[in-house]
């Protein structure tokens, strides 16, 4: 039983592999720009690895280190006491340059990431055109956790960089993914080549996790017209002479025209390849009918719900389960309708669309689209899918699942919500990207380090650093409706109406006796000007009326002081004079006692004396 089964499987797989061998595979690239040393300066090409998170639409600038040991990064760098963490907080990150060979690319990336590297540069070990570093089927354990981008560089560039590093030169490079995806217009077209099979291990889990986490975002983008999404499904065909074989019958529908591998790779148990094809066909038909009624985003709900409600391991991977899911599509939000529908489903009643209000999808149309899997005829939908598997333009043939194609370029990297959103966002011309691209979801958090090197007014918590999916930008902000202008790096100033409300427009201000005098004039749209009667730069100081008053105050004190001094001196002089006069008269009086004086005079003197005595 097992023998022939394996033969047939091998044949179908061989066919697929033959396809693969002749398949046109396109290596997706980004640019690497060496910024130092001087003699290597310039732009080079590198190939984006198919794991980790390439910074689509952005750039990453860092120092390059070539480790003194563990040069292939096949072991943990801990053992060698090597770390690639930036030397200082907010410092430029470090990339690690390693040699190809001896272990999986993903192992190298994992070791580099754990040692603190911000990116992995793998040097090819032979002179050849660049290839895409892929994640192997085995050795996947780190795959989900790799978050740094990885690139493959040519042996030639690698050798030059290594030589330079060994000489002790400071190596610095800029990885640039800005032009990795074309952005021809204001809508991004993207395709996901996927599968309804939920029992294929990590790859199937990854696809399902992606649909779950990306569904909301995809629907918003689609509803607002920013994207046009199309799901796709790969099928193979059975070789002519095997069409009637048991094996092809279990793997294919429509007489060997459309086949999928057996989910358990065992034809005698569980679901067969043809069950997978039928479910895939349902998913395409749901998309087609939903798209025809102007609601293409219902596909995300269907695929999500189907995976939850109809899993293989619960033996619910059936047509009936699929139909139940289709019937409940698009009406879930309305409770009344839910109740109605519940009864309708329970008793198999027909609920006219008019009553439900929101009709979900027309079951008849779906059935017509699916057609008869037993019929010996083409299925238009699946035929079209097979045709579009073949690459065109810059896109290679689709041979692996899952495959994401954005603006007709194959996406490289992890199938992760944020990474994919970044890639989609980079498919828009700068400034035309939807708001979601500038949301927290895709922020790079570069502003957290040293404020991204942008202008910052700490005291007022105003910054020019803006985190975007393209990386941080230094752009003077708008705060409370007031626009700041400047270079964004070293200065930003509030300008226009209302600017005086914020930090007084950066101008001088002083409050005295409850009265505020300001150099920010609302009628001027920018700059600072000391108010009438004041002089100064208007920013740190203004001097004028206030200063004069103060001077007057001081001179007044001086006047008083000198007045007092003069008064004191004067009083002293008068006192001295009077004392002397008194002494004179005293002496005269004494002398008069010894020598007779003119009486008159003596009486006068006495009077004087008394007066003096009273005075003193
Ligand atoms: C990878 O990440 C997941 C979830 O964050 C975690 O549970 C798992 O332990 C990680 N694996 C490794 C090898 O660090
Ligand atoms: C979906 O609908 C749009 C517009 O209605 C159309 O341009 C597009 O070709 C349709 N896609 C498919 C796969 O039918
Ligand atoms: C500064 O503003 C940001 C948001 O605008 C806020 O999250 C943060 O807590 C503020 N910091 C201070 C010190 O007020």
XYZ file of C-alpha atoms and ligand atoms in Angstrom:
658
model
C 0.000 0.000 0.000
C 2.680 2.356 1.061
C 4.992 1.557 -1.862
C 2.792 2.651 -4.766
C 1.423 5.516 -2.731
C 4.893 6.863 -2.278
C 5.640 6.393 -5.933
C 2.692 8.474 -6.921
C 3.516 11.088 -4.347
C 7.058 11.162 -5.595
C 5.828 11.605 -9.121
C 3.639 14.527 -8.280
C 6.352 16.013 -6.160
C 8.886 15.339 -8.909
C 6.646 17.260 -11.224
C 6.533 20.093 -8.785
C 10.289 19.935 -8.372
C 10.770 19.860 -12.136
C 8.706 23.007 -12.121
C 10.962 24.369 -9.444
C 14.133 23.586 -11.366
C 12.963 25.521 -14.375
C 11.177 28.075 -12.243
C 12.316 31.612 -12.576
C 13.351 32.649 -9.112
C 13.968 36.344 -8.571
C 16.481 37.378 -5.935
C 15.065 40.407 -4.129
C 17.705 42.977 -3.312
C 18.317 46.060 -1.326
C 21.298 48.333 -1.381
C 24.236 48.470 0.965
C 26.199 51.677 1.054
C 29.663 51.690 2.556
C 30.205 55.052 4.249
C 33.671 54.325 5.624
C 36.529 53.592 5.015
C 37.114 56.090 2.251
C 38.515 53.612 -0.316
C 35.436 51.366 -0.191
C 32.849 54.150 -0.197
C 29.983 53.481 -2.575
C 26.766 51.601 -3.207
C 26.649 47.835 -3.594
C 23.899 45.252 -3.948
C 22.903 42.664 -1.410
C 20.188 40.007 -1.331
C 17.465 40.168 1.313
C 17.277 37.030 3.438
C 13.918 35.285 3.589
C 13.682 35.419 7.376
C 14.007 38.047 10.037
C 12.583 41.514 9.511
C 13.957 43.560 6.615
C 13.277 47.251 7.210
C 11.217 47.768 4.053
C 10.978 51.454 3.256
C 13.670 52.357 5.772
C 17.394 52.453 6.339
C 19.744 51.237 9.037
C 23.176 52.727 9.637
C 25.746 50.879 11.691
C 29.329 49.924 12.386
C 30.490 46.630 10.947
C 32.380 44.157 13.086
C 34.095 41.054 11.820
C 34.418 38.770 14.857
C 37.917 37.609 15.774
C 36.591 34.090 16.336
C 33.357 32.247 15.536
C 33.667 33.848 12.102
C 30.811 31.759 10.708
C 28.553 32.533 13.671
C 27.622 28.872 13.979
C 28.064 28.978 17.732
C 26.798 31.333 20.351
C 29.060 34.376 20.689
C 28.712 34.116 24.465
C 31.243 31.311 24.479
C 33.796 33.660 22.955
C 32.903 36.565 25.168
C 31.978 38.629 22.117
C 29.176 41.182 22.167
C 27.908 43.481 19.439
C 25.801 45.678 21.663
C 26.298 49.397 20.952
C 29.127 50.840 23.054
C 26.925 53.594 24.437
C 23.188 53.927 24.874
C 21.789 55.518 21.748
C 25.012 54.798 19.891
C 25.053 53.659 16.304
C 24.199 49.945 16.184
C 26.653 47.242 15.214
C 26.262 44.845 12.304
C 28.140 41.604 12.271
C 29.957 40.366 9.197
C 30.190 36.563 9.019
C 31.317 33.927 6.556
C 28.895 31.645 4.752
C 28.931 27.915 5.474
C 28.880 25.178 8.136
C 25.399 25.960 9.504
C 21.984 27.338 8.566
C 21.669 31.016 7.753
C 18.981 31.192 10.427
C 21.423 29.848 13.034
C 23.893 32.590 12.144
C 21.174 35.221 12.388
C 20.001 33.877 15.722
C 23.525 33.918 17.186
C 24.159 37.422 15.850
C 20.890 38.694 17.283
C 21.572 37.191 20.688
C 24.961 38.878 20.789
C 23.308 42.244 20.259
C 23.919 42.764 16.525
C 21.368 44.907 14.695
C 21.858 43.169 11.350
C 23.665 40.208 9.855
C 25.852 40.513 6.756
C 26.769 37.114 5.337
C 29.712 36.999 2.944
C 29.190 34.538 0.095
C 31.915 31.906 -0.120
C 32.191 31.842 -3.893
C 32.055 34.281 -6.755
C 28.493 33.927 -8.013
C 25.389 36.013 -8.546
C 23.621 36.772 -5.271
C 21.205 34.154 -3.982
C 18.322 34.378 -1.532
C 19.154 33.015 1.895
C 16.141 30.923 2.815
C 14.999 29.261 5.962
C 15.469 25.509 5.821
C 12.721 23.028 6.607
C 14.818 21.706 9.478
C 16.547 23.896 12.013
C 13.549 26.176 12.242
C 13.442 26.513 15.968
C 14.651 30.115 15.969
C 12.807 31.206 12.877
C 9.921 32.915 14.612
C 12.197 34.761 16.990
C 14.606 36.295 14.505
C 13.857 39.993 14.296
C 17.038 41.426 12.807
C 17.423 41.780 9.049
C 19.931 39.586 7.220
C 21.567 40.196 3.868
C 23.952 38.267 1.670
C 26.799 40.235 0.109
C 29.121 39.165 -2.685
C 32.431 37.465 -1.948
C 34.233 40.390 -3.566
C 32.737 43.059 -1.325
C 32.986 40.760 1.685
C 36.684 40.135 1.152
C 37.368 43.854 0.877
C 35.413 44.584 4.053
C 37.179 41.801 5.936
C 40.594 43.001 4.819
C 39.747 46.489 5.897
C 38.431 45.283 9.273
C 41.565 43.249 9.898
C 43.650 46.358 9.227
C 41.744 47.996 12.058
C 39.719 50.422 9.930
C 36.384 51.665 11.235
C 33.809 50.144 8.915
C 30.412 51.677 8.613
C 27.583 50.843 6.237
C 24.061 51.951 5.512
C 21.515 49.277 4.678
C 18.811 50.788 2.489
C 15.481 49.128 1.705
C 13.829 52.306 0.413
C 13.762 51.146 -3.178
C 13.289 47.434 -2.526
C 9.658 47.735 -3.515
C 8.350 49.838 -6.368
C 5.703 52.428 -5.569
C 4.155 53.323 -8.882
C 0.862 54.741 -7.653
C -1.286 55.499 -4.644
C -2.548 51.952 -4.259
C -0.583 48.881 -3.272
C -1.501 45.599 -4.921
C -0.544 42.550 -2.946
C -1.125 38.810 -3.072
C -0.811 36.069 -0.538
C -0.178 32.576 -1.873
C -1.557 30.388 0.834
C -3.262 27.143 1.650
C -6.277 25.960 3.624
C -4.346 22.948 4.938
C -3.867 23.451 8.672
C -1.818 20.355 9.409
C 1.448 21.049 7.636
C 3.399 22.037 10.731
C 5.160 25.349 11.398
C 4.507 26.768 7.920
C 0.759 26.280 8.243
C 0.800 27.654 11.770
C 2.720 30.678 10.548
C 0.182 31.344 7.787
C -2.690 31.048 10.217
C -1.061 33.289 12.789
C -0.453 35.844 10.091
C -4.069 35.808 8.914
C -5.242 36.186 12.504
C -2.985 39.085 13.345
C -3.104 40.887 10.016
C -6.825 40.561 9.341
C -7.868 43.845 10.958
C -5.152 45.865 9.280
C -5.782 44.271 5.899
C -9.474 45.043 6.134
C -8.919 48.690 7.050
C -6.490 49.172 4.175
C -8.857 47.488 1.744
C -11.995 49.329 2.868
C -10.273 52.666 2.483
C -9.050 51.781 -0.983
C -5.348 51.904 -0.143
C -4.762 48.336 -1.218
C -6.047 45.716 -3.585
C -5.519 42.310 -2.084
C -5.870 38.994 -3.901
C -5.431 35.579 -2.292
C -3.952 32.775 -4.367
C -3.656 29.027 -4.086
C -1.083 26.742 -5.658
C -2.193 23.508 -7.262
C -0.355 20.931 -9.328
C -1.629 18.603 -11.999
C -1.369 14.842 -12.251
C 0.664 13.410 -15.141
C -1.680 12.232 -17.889
C -0.969 8.504 -17.523
C -1.625 8.520 -13.763
C -4.984 10.267 -13.841
C -6.917 7.108 -13.119
C -4.494 5.873 -10.461
C -5.741 5.615 -6.896
C -3.147 8.111 -5.814
C -4.070 10.847 -8.229
C -7.715 10.190 -7.498
C -7.108 10.878 -3.825
C -4.974 13.962 -4.413
C -6.725 15.615 -7.329
C -10.106 16.911 -8.447
C -11.504 17.418 -11.945
C -9.796 14.286 -13.248
C -6.267 14.980 -12.209
C -6.312 18.638 -13.235
C -5.862 20.189 -9.804
C -3.915 18.414 -7.075
C -2.495 19.123 -3.642
C -0.219 16.980 -1.486
C -1.832 14.736 1.098
C -1.926 16.605 4.441
C -0.526 13.670 6.449
C 1.514 12.353 3.523
C -0.365 9.091 3.991
C -3.145 8.267 1.550
C -4.782 5.702 3.818
C -5.790 8.005 6.653
C -7.177 11.399 7.456
C -7.914 13.924 4.774
C -6.670 13.610 1.221
C -5.057 16.105 -1.088
C -8.344 16.539 -2.925
C -10.049 17.705 0.269
C -7.452 20.432 0.490
C -8.036 21.436 -3.132
C -11.798 21.611 -2.540
C -11.337 23.824 0.523
C -8.850 26.008 -1.303
C -11.395 26.360 -4.064
C -14.018 27.430 -1.532
C -11.664 30.093 -0.246
C -11.015 31.461 -3.724
C -14.719 31.423 -4.498
C -15.520 33.272 -1.295
C -13.034 35.892 -2.344
C -14.373 36.111 -5.872
C -18.026 36.458 -4.866
C -17.156 38.867 -2.045
C -15.052 40.906 -4.459
C -17.889 40.973 -6.967
C -20.203 42.407 -4.312
C -17.615 45.033 -3.394
C -16.548 43.477 -0.101
C -13.281 41.666 -0.854
C -12.230 41.941 2.789
C -14.746 39.230 3.771
C -12.117 36.711 2.651
C -10.091 37.476 5.788
C -13.095 36.776 7.985
C -13.856 33.577 6.148
C -10.327 32.160 6.291
C -9.978 33.164 9.917
C -13.315 31.653 10.951
C -12.843 28.538 8.871
C -9.527 27.778 10.552
C -11.125 28.224 13.969
C -14.372 26.381 13.314
C -13.345 23.682 10.868
C -9.951 22.286 11.867
C -8.705 18.969 10.507
C -7.863 17.581 13.899
C -11.497 17.905 15.006
C -12.589 16.213 11.772
C -14.504 19.323 10.764
C -12.542 20.094 7.611
C -15.668 19.556 5.540
C -17.839 21.200 2.942
C -20.715 21.490 5.399
C -18.577 23.299 7.914
C -17.371 25.620 5.171
C -20.974 26.373 4.242
C -21.866 27.182 7.836
C -19.018 29.644 8.000
C -20.020 31.260 4.714
C -23.618 31.645 5.913
C -22.547 33.512 9.003
C -20.225 35.887 7.177
C -20.733 39.594 7.386
C -23.748 39.470 9.698
C -22.038 38.786 12.949
C -22.118 42.360 14.262
C -25.867 42.615 14.473
C -27.224 40.809 17.497
C -30.803 40.589 16.286
C -29.581 39.175 13.029
C -27.403 36.746 14.944
C -30.399 35.420 16.805
C -32.424 35.185 13.615
C -29.595 33.448 11.883
C -29.066 31.081 14.740
C -32.644 29.886 14.434
C -32.398 29.852 10.703
C -29.320 27.650 10.838
C -30.809 25.492 13.555
C -33.964 24.739 11.614
C -32.399 25.108 8.217
C -34.714 27.963 7.407
C -34.226 30.291 4.539
C -33.788 33.866 5.719
C -34.399 36.332 2.932
C -31.684 38.918 2.532
C -34.146 41.738 2.906
C -34.933 40.682 6.473
C -31.349 40.199 7.484
C -30.397 43.509 5.979
C -26.868 42.368 5.385
C -26.852 39.376 3.147
C -23.434 37.876 3.657
C -22.584 35.862 0.587
C -24.842 34.239 -1.899
C -24.502 30.490 -1.352
C -25.765 29.681 -4.808
C -23.066 31.735 -6.424
C -20.447 30.040 -4.281
C -21.674 26.600 -5.293
C -21.650 27.602 -8.924
C -18.093 28.892 -8.583
C -16.911 25.664 -6.920
C -18.567 23.570 -9.611
C -18.400 19.790 -9.680
C -15.065 18.423 -8.470
C -15.852 15.051 -10.057
C -16.427 16.461 -13.525
C -13.885 15.880 -16.245
C -13.640 19.532 -17.173
C -11.669 22.643 -16.411
C -12.517 24.776 -13.448
C -12.053 28.328 -14.620
C -11.006 29.620 -11.259
C -8.344 26.991 -10.602
C -7.085 27.192 -14.151
C -6.550 30.917 -13.715
C -4.683 30.206 -10.471
C -2.339 27.782 -12.211
C -1.665 30.369 -14.894
C -0.795 33.058 -12.407
C 1.688 30.787 -10.618
C 4.035 31.514 -13.489
C 6.065 34.632 -12.882
C 5.759 37.740 -14.967
C 7.641 40.998 -15.056
C 9.949 41.299 -12.099
C 8.177 38.575 -10.155
C 9.512 35.021 -10.185
C 7.404 31.868 -10.313
C 5.562 31.053 -7.124
C 6.714 27.658 -5.901
C 6.786 27.935 -2.132
C 4.057 28.564 0.391
C 3.397 30.979 1.843
C 4.499 33.606 -0.617
C 3.635 37.244 -0.338
C 3.887 39.436 -3.413
C 3.725 43.215 -3.007
C 3.523 45.465 -6.052
C 4.563 42.458 -8.112
C 7.730 41.828 -6.083
C 8.236 38.857 -3.870
C 8.338 39.869 -0.215
C 11.316 38.521 1.715
C 11.361 38.101 5.442
C 9.177 36.891 8.228
C 5.422 36.668 7.676
C 4.747 38.919 10.599
C 2.132 41.623 10.992
C 4.441 44.579 11.554
C 7.077 43.445 9.059
C 4.472 42.959 6.332
C 2.723 46.222 7.113
C 6.076 47.996 6.818
C 6.631 46.393 3.449
C 3.164 47.363 2.241
C 3.696 50.901 3.511
C 6.945 51.140 1.587
C 4.920 50.369 -1.537
C 3.454 53.861 -1.314
C 5.166 56.960 -2.564
C 6.400 58.926 0.437
C 3.660 61.240 1.844
C 0.875 59.229 0.141
C 0.984 56.392 2.653
C -2.132 55.791 4.751
C -2.233 56.949 8.363
C -1.858 53.393 9.626
C 1.703 53.418 8.277
C 2.538 56.223 10.673
C 0.831 54.566 13.617
C 2.373 53.000 16.672
C 2.189 49.587 15.064
C 5.023 50.284 12.720
C 7.074 52.656 14.802
C 10.738 51.920 15.044
C 11.131 53.492 18.510
C 14.225 55.330 17.334
C 13.106 58.431 19.252
C 13.691 56.613 22.523
C 17.445 56.682 21.999
C 18.894 60.111 22.550
C 15.715 61.625 21.114
C 16.789 60.321 17.717
C 19.315 63.147 17.536
C 16.490 65.634 16.986
C 15.663 68.971 18.601
C 14.158 68.686 22.070
C 12.745 71.242 24.478
C 12.970 69.238 27.659
C 11.404 71.846 29.880
C 8.227 71.942 27.809
C 8.307 68.326 26.637
C 8.257 69.334 22.990
C 10.292 67.322 20.510
C 10.956 67.235 16.788
C 11.509 63.473 16.752
C 8.794 61.519 14.973
C 8.804 57.745 14.811
C 7.622 56.426 11.484
C 7.889 53.137 9.678
C 10.567 54.693 7.538
C 12.605 55.331 10.666
C 12.715 58.481 12.732
C 12.376 61.901 11.158
C 13.405 65.195 12.762
C 10.551 67.524 11.960
C 9.506 70.561 13.975
C 6.180 69.656 15.556
C 2.755 71.243 15.726
C 1.787 71.616 19.364
C -1.741 72.673 20.337
C -2.247 73.959 16.816
C 0.920 76.025 16.892
C 3.417 75.256 14.169
C 7.086 75.087 15.019
C 9.572 75.971 12.304
C 13.287 75.272 12.088
C 15.685 72.596 10.906
C 14.307 70.044 13.373
C 17.772 69.067 14.523
C 19.131 72.013 16.418
C 16.276 74.436 16.478
C 12.539 74.715 16.238
C 10.561 77.823 17.071
C 6.863 78.319 17.487
C 5.490 80.456 14.680
C 2.214 81.999 13.578
C -0.886 82.838 15.546
C -0.982 81.473 19.063
C 2.747 80.943 19.214
C 3.006 83.103 22.351
C 0.849 80.546 24.158
C 3.659 78.011 24.018
C 6.713 78.739 26.087
C 6.077 82.423 25.294
C 7.265 81.778 21.743
C 10.754 81.225 23.116
C 10.929 84.931 23.984
C 11.864 86.941 27.054
C 9.175 87.487 29.642
C 9.117 89.002 33.083
C 6.458 89.403 35.701
C 6.665 92.314 38.087
C 4.048 93.364 40.588
C 1.519 91.057 38.912
C 2.117 92.634 35.528
C 3.702 90.565 32.748
C 5.896 92.157 30.163
C 6.711 89.968 27.159
C 8.891 90.136 24.075
C 6.503 87.809 22.219
C 4.206 89.936 20.143
C 1.088 88.204 18.867
C 0.839 90.487 15.876
C 4.283 89.342 14.706
C 4.273 85.845 13.201
C 7.759 85.024 14.376
C 10.757 86.229 16.277
C 10.987 88.094 19.550
C 10.883 91.847 19.928
C 11.304 93.762 23.146
C 8.202 95.848 23.851
C 8.231 99.613 23.324
C 10.665 101.324 25.619
C 12.797 98.191 26.025
C 16.042 97.192 24.400
C 17.651 93.748 23.932
C 17.617 90.565 21.889
C 14.120 89.740 23.060
C 15.106 86.153 23.809
C 17.161 86.255 26.996
C 16.910 89.886 27.960
C 15.125 93.039 27.384
C 16.161 96.198 29.153
C 14.392 99.503 29.117
C 11.808 101.282 31.202
C 12.055 98.815 33.999
C 15.819 99.094 34.087
C 15.598 102.971 34.224
C 13.182 102.857 37.126
C 15.548 100.644 38.954
C 18.471 103.031 38.215
C 16.364 105.935 39.356
C 15.634 104.008 42.520
C 19.283 103.483 43.160
C 20.334 107.060 42.440
C 17.511 108.131 44.705
C 19.088 106.111 47.462
C 22.407 107.683 46.661
C 20.819 111.129 46.833
C 19.322 110.270 50.176
C 22.592 108.829 51.349
C 24.616 111.803 50.245
C 21.915 114.120 51.599
C 22.193 112.423 54.946
C 25.954 112.647 54.798
C 25.782 116.335 53.916
C 23.165 116.942 56.551
C 25.327 115.118 59.062
C 28.430 116.995 58.099
C 26.484 120.300 58.125
C 24.955 119.583 61.498
C 28.355 118.711 62.836
C 29.823 121.929 61.466
C 27.035 123.963 63.034
C 27.513 122.101 66.286
C 31.248 122.629 66.145
C 30.736 126.305 65.428
C 28.247 126.723 68.161
C 30.363 124.757 70.596
C 33.217 127.000 69.767
C 31.040 130.077 70.248
C 29.874 128.634 73.516
C 33.440 127.954 74.598
C 34.298 131.480 73.576
C 31.550 132.937 75.651
C 32.355 130.614 78.526
C 35.956 131.676 78.439
C 34.893 135.247 78.217
C 32.603 134.779 81.209
C 35.347 133.223 83.252
C 37.756 135.847 82.220
C 35.155 138.487 83.026
C 35.204 137.295 86.594
C 38.845 138.197 86.759
C 38.868 141.361 84.780
C 36.077 143.922 84.860
C 34.411 144.149 81.475
C 31.844 146.466 80.086
C 28.698 145.733 82.188
C 26.479 145.908 79.271
C 28.621 143.590 77.484
C 28.836 141.307 80.495
C 25.036 141.174 80.845
C 24.735 140.445 77.131
C 27.298 137.756 77.444
C 25.408 136.227 80.328
C 22.250 136.267 78.350
C 24.189 134.615 75.601
C 25.438 132.107 77.970
C 21.961 131.189 79.144
C 20.686 131.017 75.645
C 23.602 128.865 74.753
C 23.105 126.717 77.760
C 19.489 126.156 76.818
C 20.454 125.455 73.279
C 22.952 122.854 74.261
C 10.543 32.570 20.793
O 9.519 33.467 21.179
C 8.417 32.829 21.812
C 7.350 33.871 22.039
O 7.838 35.144 22.228
C 8.897 32.196 23.118
O 7.828 31.567 23.755
C 9.990 31.190 22.801
O 10.505 30.673 23.986
C 11.095 31.853 22.005
N 12.059 30.858 21.588
C 13.343 30.989 21.812
C 14.205 29.901 21.295
O 13.814 31.956 22.405
C -11.888 42.422 -7.601
O -12.660 43.574 -7.916
C -11.935 44.603 -8.542
C -12.840 45.795 -8.720
O -14.171 45.473 -8.596
C -11.360 44.132 -9.858
O -10.596 45.149 -10.447
C -10.471 42.929 -9.592
O -9.951 42.414 -10.796
C -11.245 41.851 -8.867
N -10.325 40.792 -8.510
C -10.567 39.527 -8.806
C -9.514 38.562 -8.455
O -11.593 39.171 -9.330
C 5.868 64.240 27.222
O 4.844 64.066 26.290
C 4.569 62.709 25.939
C 3.502 62.666 24.884
O 3.353 63.867 24.234
C 4.154 61.939 27.170
O 3.955 60.591 26.846
C 5.216 62.066 28.224
O 4.800 61.435 29.400
C 5.529 63.530 28.508
N 6.638 63.610 29.441
C 6.652 64.480 30.456
C 7.873 64.474 31.328
O 5.719 65.229 30.660
